[in-house]
């Protein structure tokens, strides 16, 4: 599969930007995914100035205190916004509603080589489950 940044979304203000929006922006970012360093690297490759980054383990149960601490870092460092992954944004749930300038990077995934083989494998597994 291939992935590429698709949008920068700030749900609390209802604003969405093209990925170029973060070029040159001072960002505080965090991620609770299997490889948070990949998210950090993606932001930097997009031209963001990541002034602070916090990586957590996959499925980290974020607390309001942790997010408030990251928001404090954003203010202390004069960052433009607080960014996370789309997965982490949705996992935060109602906690995320408190921070107007917190958003997420939406990634578009696409299968490249062998996608028909992958779909055939899935169809085959589904058929086998129906027979059992």
CSV table of C-alpha atoms in Angstrom, one decimal:
chain,number,residue,atom,x,y,z
A,1,UNK,CA,0.0,0.0,0.0
A,2,UNK,CA,1.0,3.6,-0.4
A,3,UNK,CA,-0.1,6.5,1.7
A,4,UNK,CA,0.0,10.2,1.3
A,5,UNK,CA,-1.2,13.2,3.3
A,6,UNK,CA,-4.6,14.2,2.0
A,7,UNK,CA,-5.9,17.0,4.4
A,8,UNK,CA,-5.3,18.8,7.6
A,9,UNK,CA,-8.5,18.9,9.5
A,10,UNK,CA,-9.6,21.0,12.5
A,11,UNK,CA,-12.9,19.5,13.4
A,12,UNK,CA,-13.7,21.9,16.2
A,13,UNK,CA,-13.7,24.9,13.9
A,14,UNK,CA,-14.9,23.0,10.8
A,15,UNK,CA,-11.9,23.9,8.8
A,16,UNK,CA,-10.0,21.7,6.4
A,17,UNK,CA,-6.8,22.6,4.5
A,18,UNK,CA,-4.7,21.0,1.8
A,19,UNK,CA,-1.5,19.3,3.2
A,20,UNK,CA,0.6,22.3,2.1
A,21,UNK,CA,-1.1,24.3,4.9
A,22,UNK,CA,1.4,23.1,7.5
A,23,UNK,CA,4.5,24.0,5.4
A,24,UNK,CA,6.5,26.4,7.6
A,25,UNK,CA,4.0,26.2,10.5
A,26,UNK,CA,5.3,25.6,14.0
A,27,UNK,CA,3.7,22.4,15.1
A,28,UNK,CA,3.4,20.5,18.4
A,29,UNK,CA,2.4,17.0,17.5
A,30,UNK,CA,1.7,13.6,19.1
A,31,UNK,CA,0.8,10.1,18.1
A,32,UNK,CA,-0.2,6.9,19.9
A,33,UNK,CA,0.3,4.5,17.0
A,34,UNK,CA,2.5,1.5,16.3
A,35,UNK,CA,5.3,3.7,14.8
A,36,UNK,CA,4.9,7.3,16.0
A,37,UNK,CA,8.2,8.2,14.4
A,38,UNK,CA,6.7,7.7,11.0
A,39,UNK,CA,4.0,10.3,11.7
A,40,UNK,CA,6.7,12.7,13.0
A,41,UNK,CA,8.8,12.1,9.8
A,42,UNK,CA,5.8,12.7,7.6
A,43,UNK,CA,5.1,16.1,9.2
A,44,UNK,CA,8.7,17.1,8.7
A,45,UNK,CA,8.7,15.9,5.1
A,46,UNK,CA,5.6,18.0,4.5
A,47,UNK,CA,7.6,21.1,5.6
A,48,UNK,CA,6.2,21.6,9.1
A,49,UNK,CA,8.6,22.9,11.8
A,50,UNK,CA,7.9,20.3,14.5
A,51,UNK,CA,8.9,22.2,17.6
A,52,UNK,CA,7.9,19.4,19.9
A,53,UNK,CA,6.8,15.8,19.4
A,54,UNK,CA,5.5,13.2,21.8
A,55,UNK,CA,5.2,9.6,20.7
A,56,UNK,CA,3.1,7.1,22.7
A,57,UNK,CA,2.6,3.4,22.4
A,58,UNK,CA,-0.1,2.0,20.1
A,59,UNK,CA,-3.7,2.5,21.5
A,60,UNK,CA,-2.4,4.8,24.3
A,61,UNK,CA,-5.3,5.8,26.6
A,62,UNK,CA,-4.8,9.6,26.5
A,63,UNK,CA,-5.8,11.6,29.5
A,64,UNK,CA,-7.0,15.2,29.6
A,65,UNK,CA,-3.9,16.0,31.6
A,66,UNK,CA,-1.6,14.8,28.8
A,67,UNK,CA,-3.4,16.7,26.1
A,68,UNK,CA,-3.5,19.8,28.3
A,69,UNK,CA,0.2,19.4,28.8
A,70,UNK,CA,0.8,19.3,25.1
A,71,UNK,CA,-1.4,22.3,24.6
A,72,UNK,CA,0.7,24.1,27.3
A,73,UNK,CA,3.8,23.1,25.3
A,74,UNK,CA,2.2,24.6,22.2
A,75,UNK,CA,1.7,27.9,23.9
A,76,UNK,CA,5.2,27.9,25.5
A,77,UNK,CA,6.8,27.3,22.2
A,78,UNK,CA,4.7,29.7,20.2
A,79,UNK,CA,3.4,26.9,18.0
A,80,UNK,CA,0.6,27.4,15.5
A,81,UNK,CA,-1.3,24.3,16.3
A,82,UNK,CA,-1.5,20.9,17.9
A,83,UNK,CA,-1.6,18.0,15.4
A,84,UNK,CA,-2.2,14.2,15.8
A,85,UNK,CA,-3.2,11.3,13.6
A,86,UNK,CA,-6.8,10.8,12.5
A,87,UNK,CA,-6.9,7.6,14.5
A,88,UNK,CA,-5.8,9.3,17.7
A,89,UNK,CA,-8.2,12.2,17.1
A,90,UNK,CA,-11.2,9.8,17.0
A,91,UNK,CA,-9.8,7.8,20.0
A,92,UNK,CA,-9.7,11.0,22.0
A,93,UNK,CA,-13.5,11.4,21.6
A,94,UNK,CA,-15.1,14.2,23.6
A,95,UNK,CA,-11.8,15.2,25.1
A,96,UNK,CA,-10.7,16.7,21.8
A,97,UNK,CA,-13.6,19.1,21.8
A,98,UNK,CA,-11.8,21.4,24.3
A,99,UNK,CA,-9.0,22.4,22.0
A,100,UNK,CA,-10.0,24.6,19.1
A,101,UNK,CA,-6.6,24.6,17.4
A,102,UNK,CA,-6.1,20.9,17.6
A,103,UNK,CA,-6.4,18.9,14.4
A,104,UNK,CA,-5.4,15.8,12.6
A,105,UNK,CA,-3.6,14.8,9.5
A,106,UNK,CA,-5.8,12.7,7.2
A,107,UNK,CA,-3.9,10.2,5.2
A,108,UNK,CA,-5.1,8.6,1.9
A,109,UNK,CA,-4.2,4.9,1.5
A,110,UNK,CA,-4.1,3.2,-1.8
A,111,UNK,CA,-3.1,-0.2,-2.9
A,112,UNK,CA,-0.5,-0.3,-5.5
A,113,UNK,CA,0.8,-3.6,-6.9
A,114,UNK,CA,-1.3,-6.8,-6.5
A,115,UNK,CA,-4.5,-5.3,-5.3
A,116,UNK,CA,-6.6,-7.8,-7.3
A,117,UNK,CA,-4.7,-10.6,-5.6
A,118,UNK,CA,-5.4,-9.2,-2.2
A,119,UNK,CA,-9.1,-8.8,-3.0
A,120,UNK,CA,-9.2,-12.4,-4.3
A,121,UNK,CA,-7.6,-13.6,-1.1
A,122,UNK,CA,-10.2,-11.8,1.0
A,123,UNK,CA,-13.1,-13.2,-1.2
A,124,UNK,CA,-11.6,-16.7,-0.8
A,125,UNK,CA,-11.4,-16.4,3.0
A,126,UNK,CA,-15.0,-15.1,3.2
A,127,UNK,CA,-16.3,-18.0,1.0
A,128,UNK,CA,-14.5,-20.5,3.2
A,129,UNK,CA,-16.1,-19.1,6.4
A,130,UNK,CA,-19.5,-19.4,4.9
A,131,UNK,CA,-18.9,-23.1,4.1
A,132,UNK,CA,-17.7,-24.0,7.6
